[in-house]
mmCIF file of C-alpha atoms in Angstrom:
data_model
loop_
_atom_site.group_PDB
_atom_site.id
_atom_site.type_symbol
_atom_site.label_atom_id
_atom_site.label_comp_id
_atom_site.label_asym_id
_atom_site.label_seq_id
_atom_site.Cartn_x
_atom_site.Cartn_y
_atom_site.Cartn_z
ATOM 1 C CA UNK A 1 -34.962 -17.525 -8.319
ATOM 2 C CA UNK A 2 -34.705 -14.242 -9.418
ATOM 3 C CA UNK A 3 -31.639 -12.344 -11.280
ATOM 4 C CA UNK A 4 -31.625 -9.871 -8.544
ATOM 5 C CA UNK A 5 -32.149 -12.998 -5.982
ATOM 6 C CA UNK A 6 -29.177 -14.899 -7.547
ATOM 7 C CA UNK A 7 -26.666 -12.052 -7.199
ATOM 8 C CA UNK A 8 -27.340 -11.975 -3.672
ATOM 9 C CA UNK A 9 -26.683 -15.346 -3.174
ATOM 10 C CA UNK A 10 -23.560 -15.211 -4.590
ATOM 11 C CA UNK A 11 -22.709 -12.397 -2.924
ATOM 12 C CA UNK A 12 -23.442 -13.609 0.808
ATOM 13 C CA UNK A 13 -21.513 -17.105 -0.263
ATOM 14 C CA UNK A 14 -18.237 -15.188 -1.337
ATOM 15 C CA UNK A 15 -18.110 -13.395 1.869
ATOM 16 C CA UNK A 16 -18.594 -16.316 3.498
ATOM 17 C CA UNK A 17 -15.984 -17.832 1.954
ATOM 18 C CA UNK A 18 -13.528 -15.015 2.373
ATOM 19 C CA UNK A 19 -14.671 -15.367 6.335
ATOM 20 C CA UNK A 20 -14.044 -19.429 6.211
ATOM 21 C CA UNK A 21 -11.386 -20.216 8.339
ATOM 22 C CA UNK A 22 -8.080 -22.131 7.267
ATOM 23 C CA UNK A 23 -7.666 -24.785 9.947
ATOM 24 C CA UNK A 24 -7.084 -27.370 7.147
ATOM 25 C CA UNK A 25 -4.220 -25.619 5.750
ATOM 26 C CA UNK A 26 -1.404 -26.302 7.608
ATOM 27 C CA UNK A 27 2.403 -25.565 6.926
ATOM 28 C CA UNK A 28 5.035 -28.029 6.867
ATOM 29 C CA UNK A 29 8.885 -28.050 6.554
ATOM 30 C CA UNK A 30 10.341 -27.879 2.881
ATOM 31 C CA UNK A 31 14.394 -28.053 2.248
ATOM 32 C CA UNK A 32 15.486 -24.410 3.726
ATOM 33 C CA UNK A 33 12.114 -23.287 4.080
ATOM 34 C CA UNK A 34 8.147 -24.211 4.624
ATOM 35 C CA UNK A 35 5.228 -25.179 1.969
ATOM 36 C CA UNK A 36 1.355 -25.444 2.796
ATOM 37 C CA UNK A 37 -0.325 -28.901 3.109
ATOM 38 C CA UNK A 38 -2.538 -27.599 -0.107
ATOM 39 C CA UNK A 39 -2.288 -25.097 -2.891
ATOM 40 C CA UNK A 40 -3.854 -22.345 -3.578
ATOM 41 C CA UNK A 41 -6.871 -22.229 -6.035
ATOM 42 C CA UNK A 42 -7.100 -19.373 -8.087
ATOM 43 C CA UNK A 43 -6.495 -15.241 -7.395
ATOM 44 C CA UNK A 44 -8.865 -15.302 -4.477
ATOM 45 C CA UNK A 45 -7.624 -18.067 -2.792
ATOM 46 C CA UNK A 46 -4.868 -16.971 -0.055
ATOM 47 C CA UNK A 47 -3.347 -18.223 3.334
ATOM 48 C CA UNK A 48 -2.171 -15.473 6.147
ATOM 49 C CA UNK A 49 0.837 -17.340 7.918
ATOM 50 C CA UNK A 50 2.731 -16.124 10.924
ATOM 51 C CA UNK A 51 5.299 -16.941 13.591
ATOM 52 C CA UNK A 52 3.603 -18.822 16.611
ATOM 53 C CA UNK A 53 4.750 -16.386 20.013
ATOM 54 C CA UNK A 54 4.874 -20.112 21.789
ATOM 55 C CA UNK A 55 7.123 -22.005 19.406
ATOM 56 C CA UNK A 56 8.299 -19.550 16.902
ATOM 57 C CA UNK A 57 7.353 -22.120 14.120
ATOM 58 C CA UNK A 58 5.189 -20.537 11.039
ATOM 59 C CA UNK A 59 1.139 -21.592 11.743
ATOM 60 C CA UNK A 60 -1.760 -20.438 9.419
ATOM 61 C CA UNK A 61 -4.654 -18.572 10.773
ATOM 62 C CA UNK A 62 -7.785 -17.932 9.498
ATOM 63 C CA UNK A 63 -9.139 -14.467 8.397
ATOM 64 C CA UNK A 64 -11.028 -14.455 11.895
ATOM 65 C CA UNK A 65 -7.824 -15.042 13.556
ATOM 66 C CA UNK A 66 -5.841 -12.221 11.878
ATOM 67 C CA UNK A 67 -9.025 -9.909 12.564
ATOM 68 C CA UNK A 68 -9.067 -10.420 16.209
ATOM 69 C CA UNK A 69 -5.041 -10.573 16.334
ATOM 70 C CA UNK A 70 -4.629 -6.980 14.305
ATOM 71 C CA UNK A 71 -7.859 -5.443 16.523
ATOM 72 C CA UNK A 72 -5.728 -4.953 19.438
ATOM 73 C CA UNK A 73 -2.916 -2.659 17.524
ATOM 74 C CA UNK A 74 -3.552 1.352 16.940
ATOM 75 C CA UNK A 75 -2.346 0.812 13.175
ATOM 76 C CA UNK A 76 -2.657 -1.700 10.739
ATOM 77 C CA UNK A 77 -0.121 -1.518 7.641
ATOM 78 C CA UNK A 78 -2.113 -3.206 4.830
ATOM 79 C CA UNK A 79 0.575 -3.807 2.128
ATOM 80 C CA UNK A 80 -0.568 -4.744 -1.377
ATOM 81 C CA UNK A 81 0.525 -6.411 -4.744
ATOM 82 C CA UNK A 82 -1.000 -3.288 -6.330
ATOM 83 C CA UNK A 83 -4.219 -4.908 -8.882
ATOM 84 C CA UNK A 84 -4.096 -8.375 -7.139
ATOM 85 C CA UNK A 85 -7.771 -9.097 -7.108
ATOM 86 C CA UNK A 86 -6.934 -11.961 -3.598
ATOM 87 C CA UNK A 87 -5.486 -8.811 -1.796
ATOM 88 C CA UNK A 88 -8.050 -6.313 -2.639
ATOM 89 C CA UNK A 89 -10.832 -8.822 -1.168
ATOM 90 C CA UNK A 90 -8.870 -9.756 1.871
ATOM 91 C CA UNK A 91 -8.262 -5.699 2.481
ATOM 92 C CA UNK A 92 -12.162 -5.480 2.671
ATOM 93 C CA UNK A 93 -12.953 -8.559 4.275
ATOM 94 C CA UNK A 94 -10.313 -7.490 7.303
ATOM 95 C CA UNK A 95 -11.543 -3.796 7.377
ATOM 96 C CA UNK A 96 -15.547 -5.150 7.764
ATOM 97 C CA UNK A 97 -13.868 -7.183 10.942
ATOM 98 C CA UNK A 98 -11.870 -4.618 12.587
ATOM 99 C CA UNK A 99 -14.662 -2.417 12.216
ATOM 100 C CA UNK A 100 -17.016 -5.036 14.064
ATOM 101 C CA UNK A 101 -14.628 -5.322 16.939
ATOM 102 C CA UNK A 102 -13.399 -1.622 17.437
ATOM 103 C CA UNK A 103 -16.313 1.017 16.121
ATOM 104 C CA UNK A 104 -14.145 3.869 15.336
ATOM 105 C CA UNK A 105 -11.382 3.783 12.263
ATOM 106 C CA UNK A 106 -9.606 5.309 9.785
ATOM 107 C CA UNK A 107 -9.120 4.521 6.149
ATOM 108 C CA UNK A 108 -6.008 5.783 5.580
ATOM 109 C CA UNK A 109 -5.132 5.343 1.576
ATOM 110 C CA UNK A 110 -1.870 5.658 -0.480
ATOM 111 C CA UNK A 111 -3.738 5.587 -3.235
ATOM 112 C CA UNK A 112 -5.638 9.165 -2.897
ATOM 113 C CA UNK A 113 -3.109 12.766 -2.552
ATOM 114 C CA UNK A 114 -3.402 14.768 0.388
ATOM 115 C CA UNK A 115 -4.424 17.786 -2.035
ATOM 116 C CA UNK A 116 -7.535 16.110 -3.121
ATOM 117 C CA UNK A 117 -8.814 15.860 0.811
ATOM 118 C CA UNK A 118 -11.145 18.550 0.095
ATOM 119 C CA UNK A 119 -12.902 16.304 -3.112
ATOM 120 C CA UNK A 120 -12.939 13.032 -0.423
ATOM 121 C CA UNK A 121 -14.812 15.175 2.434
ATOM 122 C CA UNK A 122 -17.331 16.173 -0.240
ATOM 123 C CA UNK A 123 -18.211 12.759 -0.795
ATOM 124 C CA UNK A 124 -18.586 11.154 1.679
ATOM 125 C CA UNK A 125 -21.026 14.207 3.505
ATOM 126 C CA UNK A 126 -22.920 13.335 0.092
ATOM 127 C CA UNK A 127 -22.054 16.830 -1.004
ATOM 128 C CA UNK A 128 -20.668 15.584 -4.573
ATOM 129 C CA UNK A 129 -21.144 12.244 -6.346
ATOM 130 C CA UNK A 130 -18.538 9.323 -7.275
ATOM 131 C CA UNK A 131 -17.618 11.095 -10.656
ATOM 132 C CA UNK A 132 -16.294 14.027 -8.804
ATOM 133 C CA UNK A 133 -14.211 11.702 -6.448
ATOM 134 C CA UNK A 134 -13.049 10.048 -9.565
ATOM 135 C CA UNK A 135 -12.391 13.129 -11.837
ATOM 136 C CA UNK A 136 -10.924 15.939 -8.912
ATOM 137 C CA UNK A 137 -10.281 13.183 -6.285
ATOM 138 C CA UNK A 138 -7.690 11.476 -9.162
ATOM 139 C CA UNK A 139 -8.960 7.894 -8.034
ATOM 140 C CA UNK A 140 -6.601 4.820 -9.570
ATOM 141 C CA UNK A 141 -8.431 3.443 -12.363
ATOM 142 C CA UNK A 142 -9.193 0.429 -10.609
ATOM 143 C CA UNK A 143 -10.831 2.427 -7.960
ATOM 144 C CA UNK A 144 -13.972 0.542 -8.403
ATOM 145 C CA UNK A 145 -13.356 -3.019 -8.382
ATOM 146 C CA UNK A 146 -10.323 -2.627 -6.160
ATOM 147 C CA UNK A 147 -10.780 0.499 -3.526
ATOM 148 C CA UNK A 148 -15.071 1.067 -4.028
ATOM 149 C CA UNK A 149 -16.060 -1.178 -1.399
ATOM 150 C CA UNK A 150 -13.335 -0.061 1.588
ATOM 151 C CA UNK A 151 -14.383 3.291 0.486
ATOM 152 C CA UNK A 152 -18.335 2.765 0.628
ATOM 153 C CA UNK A 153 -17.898 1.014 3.675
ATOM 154 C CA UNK A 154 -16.222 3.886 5.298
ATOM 155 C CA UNK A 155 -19.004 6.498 4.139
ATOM 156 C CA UNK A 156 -22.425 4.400 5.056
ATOM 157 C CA UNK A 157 -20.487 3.644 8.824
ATOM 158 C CA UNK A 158 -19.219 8.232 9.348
ATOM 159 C CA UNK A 159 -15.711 6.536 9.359
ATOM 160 C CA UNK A 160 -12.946 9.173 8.312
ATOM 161 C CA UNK A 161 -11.083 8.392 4.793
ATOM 162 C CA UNK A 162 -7.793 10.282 4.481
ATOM 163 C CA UNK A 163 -5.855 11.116 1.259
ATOM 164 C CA UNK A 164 -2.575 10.267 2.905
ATOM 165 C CA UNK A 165 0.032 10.275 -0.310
ATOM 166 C CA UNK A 166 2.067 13.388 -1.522
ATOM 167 C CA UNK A 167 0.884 14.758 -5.049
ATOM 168 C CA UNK A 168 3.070 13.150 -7.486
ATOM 169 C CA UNK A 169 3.823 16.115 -9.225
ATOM 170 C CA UNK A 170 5.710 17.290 -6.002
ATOM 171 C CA UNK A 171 7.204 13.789 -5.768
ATOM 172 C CA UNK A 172 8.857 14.811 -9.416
ATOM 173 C CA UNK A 173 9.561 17.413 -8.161
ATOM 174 C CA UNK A 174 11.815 16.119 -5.535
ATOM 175 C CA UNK A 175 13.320 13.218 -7.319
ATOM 176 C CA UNK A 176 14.461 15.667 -10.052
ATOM 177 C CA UNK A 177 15.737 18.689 -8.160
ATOM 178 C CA UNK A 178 16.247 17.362 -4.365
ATOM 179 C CA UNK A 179 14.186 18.209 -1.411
ATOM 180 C CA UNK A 180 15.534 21.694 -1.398
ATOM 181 C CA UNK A 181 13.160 22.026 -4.728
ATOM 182 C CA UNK A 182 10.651 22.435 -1.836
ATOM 183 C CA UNK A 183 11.529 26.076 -0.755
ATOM 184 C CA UNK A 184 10.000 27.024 -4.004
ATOM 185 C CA UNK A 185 6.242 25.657 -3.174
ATOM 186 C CA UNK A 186 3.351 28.028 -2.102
ATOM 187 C CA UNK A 187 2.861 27.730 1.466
ATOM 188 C CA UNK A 188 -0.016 25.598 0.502
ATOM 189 C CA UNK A 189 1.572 23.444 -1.596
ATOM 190 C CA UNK A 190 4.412 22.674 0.929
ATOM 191 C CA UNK A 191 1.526 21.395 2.999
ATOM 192 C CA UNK A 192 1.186 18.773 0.777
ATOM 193 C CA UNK A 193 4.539 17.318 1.692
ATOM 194 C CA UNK A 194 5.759 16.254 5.348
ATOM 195 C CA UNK A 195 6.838 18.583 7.070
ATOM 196 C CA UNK A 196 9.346 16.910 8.679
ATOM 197 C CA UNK A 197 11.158 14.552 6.322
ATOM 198 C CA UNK A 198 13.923 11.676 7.675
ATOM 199 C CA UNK A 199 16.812 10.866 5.508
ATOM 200 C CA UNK A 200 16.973 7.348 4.132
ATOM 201 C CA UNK A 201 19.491 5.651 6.017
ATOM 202 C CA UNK A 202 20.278 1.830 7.262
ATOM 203 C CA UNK A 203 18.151 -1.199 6.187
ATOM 204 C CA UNK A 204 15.327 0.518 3.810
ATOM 205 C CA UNK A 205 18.154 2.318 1.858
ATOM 206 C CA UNK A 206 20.144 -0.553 1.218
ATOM 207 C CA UNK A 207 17.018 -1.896 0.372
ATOM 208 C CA UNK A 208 15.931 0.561 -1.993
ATOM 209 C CA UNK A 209 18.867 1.062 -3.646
ATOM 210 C CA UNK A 210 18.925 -2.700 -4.933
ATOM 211 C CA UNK A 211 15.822 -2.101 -5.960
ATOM 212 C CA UNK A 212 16.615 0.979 -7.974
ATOM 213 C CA UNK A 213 19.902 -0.796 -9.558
ATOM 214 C CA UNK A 214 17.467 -3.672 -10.648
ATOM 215 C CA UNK A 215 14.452 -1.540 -11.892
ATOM 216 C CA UNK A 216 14.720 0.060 -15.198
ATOM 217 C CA UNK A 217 11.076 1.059 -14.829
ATOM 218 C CA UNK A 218 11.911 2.961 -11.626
ATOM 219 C CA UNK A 219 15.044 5.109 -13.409
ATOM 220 C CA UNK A 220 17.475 2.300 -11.737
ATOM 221 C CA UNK A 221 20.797 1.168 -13.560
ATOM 222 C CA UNK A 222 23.626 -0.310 -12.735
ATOM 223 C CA UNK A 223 26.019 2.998 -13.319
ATOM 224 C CA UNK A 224 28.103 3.836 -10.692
ATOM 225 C CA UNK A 225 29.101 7.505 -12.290
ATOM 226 C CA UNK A 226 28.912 10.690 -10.166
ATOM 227 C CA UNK A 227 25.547 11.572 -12.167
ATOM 228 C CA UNK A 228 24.097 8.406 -11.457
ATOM 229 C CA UNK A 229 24.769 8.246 -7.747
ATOM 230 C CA UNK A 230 23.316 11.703 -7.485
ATOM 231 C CA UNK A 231 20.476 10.902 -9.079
ATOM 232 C CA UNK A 232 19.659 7.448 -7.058
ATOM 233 C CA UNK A 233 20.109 9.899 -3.900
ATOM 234 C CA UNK A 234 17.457 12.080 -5.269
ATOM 235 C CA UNK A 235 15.207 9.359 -5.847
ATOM 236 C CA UNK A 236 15.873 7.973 -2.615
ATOM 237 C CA UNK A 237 14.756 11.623 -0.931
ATOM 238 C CA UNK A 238 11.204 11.380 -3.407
ATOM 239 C CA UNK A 239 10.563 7.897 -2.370
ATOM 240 C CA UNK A 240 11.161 8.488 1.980
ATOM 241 C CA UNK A 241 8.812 12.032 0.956
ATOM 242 C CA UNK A 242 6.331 9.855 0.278
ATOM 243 C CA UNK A 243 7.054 7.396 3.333
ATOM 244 C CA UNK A 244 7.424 10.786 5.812
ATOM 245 C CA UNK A 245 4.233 11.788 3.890
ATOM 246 C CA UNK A 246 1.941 9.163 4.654
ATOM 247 C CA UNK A 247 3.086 8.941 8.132
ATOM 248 C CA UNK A 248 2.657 12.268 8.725
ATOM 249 C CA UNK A 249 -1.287 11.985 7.618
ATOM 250 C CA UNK A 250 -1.509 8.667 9.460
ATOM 251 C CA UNK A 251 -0.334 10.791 12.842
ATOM 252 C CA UNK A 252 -1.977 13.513 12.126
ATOM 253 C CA UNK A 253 -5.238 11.554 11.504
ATOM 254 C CA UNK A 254 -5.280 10.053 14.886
ATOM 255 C CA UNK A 255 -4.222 13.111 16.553
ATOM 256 C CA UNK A 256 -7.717 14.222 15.082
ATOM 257 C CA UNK A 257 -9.558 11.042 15.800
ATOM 258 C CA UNK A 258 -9.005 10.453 19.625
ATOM 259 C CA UNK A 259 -9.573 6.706 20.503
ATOM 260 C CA UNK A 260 -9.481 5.770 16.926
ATOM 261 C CA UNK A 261 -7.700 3.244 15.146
ATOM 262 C CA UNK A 262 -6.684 2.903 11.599
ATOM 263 C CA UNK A 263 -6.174 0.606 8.953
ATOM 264 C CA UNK A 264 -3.727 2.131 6.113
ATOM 265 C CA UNK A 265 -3.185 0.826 2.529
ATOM 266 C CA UNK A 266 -0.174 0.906 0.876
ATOM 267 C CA UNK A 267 2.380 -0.713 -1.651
ATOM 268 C CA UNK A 268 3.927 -3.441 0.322
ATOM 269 C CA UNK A 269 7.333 -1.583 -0.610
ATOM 270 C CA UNK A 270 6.687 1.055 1.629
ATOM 271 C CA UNK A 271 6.088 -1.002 4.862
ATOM 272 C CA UNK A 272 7.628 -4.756 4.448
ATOM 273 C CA UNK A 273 9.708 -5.469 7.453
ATOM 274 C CA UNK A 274 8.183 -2.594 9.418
ATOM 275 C CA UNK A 275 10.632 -0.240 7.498
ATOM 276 C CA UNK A 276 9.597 2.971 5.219
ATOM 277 C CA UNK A 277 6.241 4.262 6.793
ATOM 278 C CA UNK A 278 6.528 2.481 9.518
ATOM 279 C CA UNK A 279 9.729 3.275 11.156
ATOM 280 C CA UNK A 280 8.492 7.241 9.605
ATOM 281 C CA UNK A 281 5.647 6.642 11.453
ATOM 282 C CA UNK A 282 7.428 5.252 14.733
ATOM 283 C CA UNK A 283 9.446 8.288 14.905
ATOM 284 C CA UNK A 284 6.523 10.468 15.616
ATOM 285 C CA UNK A 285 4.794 8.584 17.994
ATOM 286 C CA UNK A 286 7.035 5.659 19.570
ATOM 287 C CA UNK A 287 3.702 4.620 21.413
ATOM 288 C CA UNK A 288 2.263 3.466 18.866
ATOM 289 C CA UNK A 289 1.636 -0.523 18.414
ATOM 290 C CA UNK A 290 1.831 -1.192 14.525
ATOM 291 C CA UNK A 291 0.753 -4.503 12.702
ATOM 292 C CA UNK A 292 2.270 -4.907 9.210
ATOM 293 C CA UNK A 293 0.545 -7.435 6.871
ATOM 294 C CA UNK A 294 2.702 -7.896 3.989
ATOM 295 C CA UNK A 295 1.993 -10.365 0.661
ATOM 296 C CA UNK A 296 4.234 -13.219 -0.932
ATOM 297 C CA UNK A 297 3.921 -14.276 -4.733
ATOM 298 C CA UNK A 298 4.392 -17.542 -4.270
ATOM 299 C CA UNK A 299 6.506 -19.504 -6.875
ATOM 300 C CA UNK A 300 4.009 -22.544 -7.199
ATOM 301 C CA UNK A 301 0.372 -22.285 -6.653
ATOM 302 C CA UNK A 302 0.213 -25.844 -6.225
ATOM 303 C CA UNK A 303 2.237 -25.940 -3.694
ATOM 304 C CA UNK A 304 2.211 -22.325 -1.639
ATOM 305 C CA UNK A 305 6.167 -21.970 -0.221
ATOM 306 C CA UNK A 306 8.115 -19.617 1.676
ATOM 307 C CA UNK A 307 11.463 -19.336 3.444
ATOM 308 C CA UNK A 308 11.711 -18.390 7.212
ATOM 309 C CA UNK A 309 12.804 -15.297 6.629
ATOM 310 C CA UNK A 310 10.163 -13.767 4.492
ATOM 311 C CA UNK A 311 7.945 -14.298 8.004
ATOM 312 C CA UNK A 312 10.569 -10.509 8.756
ATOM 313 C CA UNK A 313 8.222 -8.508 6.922
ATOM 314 C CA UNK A 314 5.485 -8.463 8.608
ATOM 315 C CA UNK A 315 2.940 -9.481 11.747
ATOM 316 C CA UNK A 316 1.466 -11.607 9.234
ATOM 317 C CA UNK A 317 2.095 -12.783 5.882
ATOM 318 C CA UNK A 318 -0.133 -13.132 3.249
ATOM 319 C CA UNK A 319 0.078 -15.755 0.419
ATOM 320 C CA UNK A 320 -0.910 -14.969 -2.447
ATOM 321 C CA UNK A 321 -1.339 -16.909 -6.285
ATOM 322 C CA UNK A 322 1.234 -15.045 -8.603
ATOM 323 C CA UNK A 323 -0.080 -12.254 -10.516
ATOM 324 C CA UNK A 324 0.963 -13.308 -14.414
ATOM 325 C CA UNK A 325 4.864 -11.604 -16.161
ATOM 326 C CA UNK A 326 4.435 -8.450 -17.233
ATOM 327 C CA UNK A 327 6.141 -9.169 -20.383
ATOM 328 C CA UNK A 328 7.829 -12.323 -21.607
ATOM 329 C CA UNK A 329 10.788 -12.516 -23.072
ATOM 330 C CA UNK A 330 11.102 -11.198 -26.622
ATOM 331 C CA UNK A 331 8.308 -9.082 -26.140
ATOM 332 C CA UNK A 332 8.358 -5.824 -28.170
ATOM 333 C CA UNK A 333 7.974 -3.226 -25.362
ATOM 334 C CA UNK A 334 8.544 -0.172 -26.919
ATOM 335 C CA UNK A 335 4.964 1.269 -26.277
ATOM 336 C CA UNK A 336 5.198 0.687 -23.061
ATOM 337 C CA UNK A 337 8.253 2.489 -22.501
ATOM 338 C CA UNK A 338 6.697 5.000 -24.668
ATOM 339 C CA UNK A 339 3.710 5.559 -22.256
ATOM 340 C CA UNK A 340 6.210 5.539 -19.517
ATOM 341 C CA UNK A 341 8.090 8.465 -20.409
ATOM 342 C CA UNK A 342 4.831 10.460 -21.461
ATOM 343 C CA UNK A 343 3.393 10.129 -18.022
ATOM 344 C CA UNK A 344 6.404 10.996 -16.756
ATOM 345 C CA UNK A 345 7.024 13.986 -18.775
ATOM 346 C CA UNK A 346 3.281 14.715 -17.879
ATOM 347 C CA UNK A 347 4.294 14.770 -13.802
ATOM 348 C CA UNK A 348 7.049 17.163 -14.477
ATOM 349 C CA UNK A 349 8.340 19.531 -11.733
ATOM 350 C CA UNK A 350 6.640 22.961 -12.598
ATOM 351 C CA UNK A 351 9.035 24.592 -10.409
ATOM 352 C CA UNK A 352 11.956 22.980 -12.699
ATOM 353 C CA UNK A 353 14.760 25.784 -12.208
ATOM 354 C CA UNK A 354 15.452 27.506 -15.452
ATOM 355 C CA UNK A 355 18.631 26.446 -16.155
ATOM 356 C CA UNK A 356 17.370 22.901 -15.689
ATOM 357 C CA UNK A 357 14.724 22.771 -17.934
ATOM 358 C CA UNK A 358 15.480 21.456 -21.085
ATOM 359 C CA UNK A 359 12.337 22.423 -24.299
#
């Protein structure tokens, strides 16, 4: 067999296992919550679970299941352990399906900025190559093992990929100053941003503000000073930009797309428990019927558990093996922090008042 023969045998037998359908795994009762009948092997290995309509008891279904399940909803929330290689294959494997059962969809993606639209219509009329949508498109870095294929996919089918987050810089921009910051943006510019942006209020503030206290990484703390509490309010106004943002391009996408359907990436942050984009989404068109898919961590690979609750967050649940600590304890972390602050210094507001800025 040849090399080239070989690769495409492995190739065909991963998507057919990524098609293979769970009906071994079953879920069973566990103390105050449920564990699968088996673990789960390694990164690719995962297990969508959901509530059964009949006996409101947790079931797993296989990928074919959750395909034909999701196909009959105008928008499917795909959130995502950002880098988790089981996610990234399941995002493709469910896109190829939906695609087979309903011809015309969206890719709607987090992780392009609606100001580099321009660099993704380019590429896929085969007007500019892959480098440009890298360089000028401002692709992740793992665009190509993680976001490549949905992308590709989307281009060799004429399916519509849309740039659906808010620059970052104008993100800064907001959790620095406030969303009054965005008077000073070129008419342009402000195009970039929803027009129409919803105050955080009720569950998904409460939810992000625990978040924020417990995330030094996101500017959280645990001070309660006037200064503090402003800024936390500020950051709450940059994060719902970006959830207004991308629900704004979702709507506006299907506004464009009559009869279409789409399937939208995002950090699971932004739609567990059908808050953040979803409920931004919601607001615009109430019609709508929205799936949310929305990924565990489990604890123990070996054995795959989850409490009743966590079934909340989403149409389905996907279980996933546990992406490695970040840093263990004792860990010097002082470059890290390091290249925090410099790309955060390097997404400053450029419309920073003058008083404000500081040399």
């Amino acid at each position: 067999m040849t090399t080239k023969s070989a690769l495409l045998h492995a190739a065909i037998a991963a998507s057919l296992l990524l098609a293979a359908p769970a009906a071994a795994q079953t879920v069973q009762p566990a103390g105050d919550g449920y564990r699968l009948s088996q673990g789960l092997a390694d990164f690719y290995d995962t297990a969508f679970v959901m509530k059964d309509a009949k006996t409101g008891q947790p079931r797993v279904v296989s990928p074919a299941e959750a395909a034909e399940l999701l196909s009959a909803y105008d928008v499917v929330f795909f959130g995502e352990s950002h880098r988790h290689p089981g996610v990234h294959a399941q995002q493709q494997a469910l896109f190829r399906a939906l695609v087979a059962r309903h011809l015309r969809y969206v890719l709607s993606l987090e992780q392009f900025e609606r100001d580099t639209q321009g660099v993704i219509d380019a590429y896929l009329a085969g007007k500019v190559g892959e480098n440009a949508l890298k360089e000028k498109g401002r692709a992740w870095d793992n665009y190509p093992t993680s976001y490549r294929p949905l992308v590709e996919f989307a281009k060799a089918r004429g399916l519509p990929v849309i740039a659906s987050e808010a620059p970052t810089w104008a993100i800064s921009c907001i959790g620095q100053f406030g969303p009054e910051i965005l008077d000073k943006f070129t008419p342009e510019e402000r195009g970039w941003v929803a027009r129409q942006l919803n105050p955080g209020t009720g569950a998904y503030r409460a939810k992000y503000m625990r978040f924020q206290s417990g995330a030094a990484a996101h500017g959280g703390g645990a001070s309660q000073s006037p200064e503090a509490l402003a800024k936390a309010e500020r950051s709450l106004a940059a994060q719902t930009a970006r959830d207004d943002t991308m629900a704004e391009a979702i709507f506006l996408a299907l506004k464009a797309n009559p009869g279409a359907k789409v399937l939208h990436l995002n950090g699971n942050f932004h739609s567990a428990a059908f808050l953040g984009t979803v409920e931004r989404l919601k607001l615009r068109d109430p019609s709508l019927k929205i799936a949310v898919i929305d990924p565990l961590e489990v604890d123990d690979p070996k054995v795959p558990a989850f409490k009743a609750s966590d079934l909340d967050n989403g149409t389905l649940v996907q279980l996933i093996y546990p992406n490695p600590p970040t840093f263990v304890d004792g860990e010097d972390t002082s470059d890290w922090v390091r290249a925090l602050m410099a790309k955060r210094k390097a997404s400053a507001c450029k419309y920073a008042p003058a008083a404000a800025a500081k040399p």
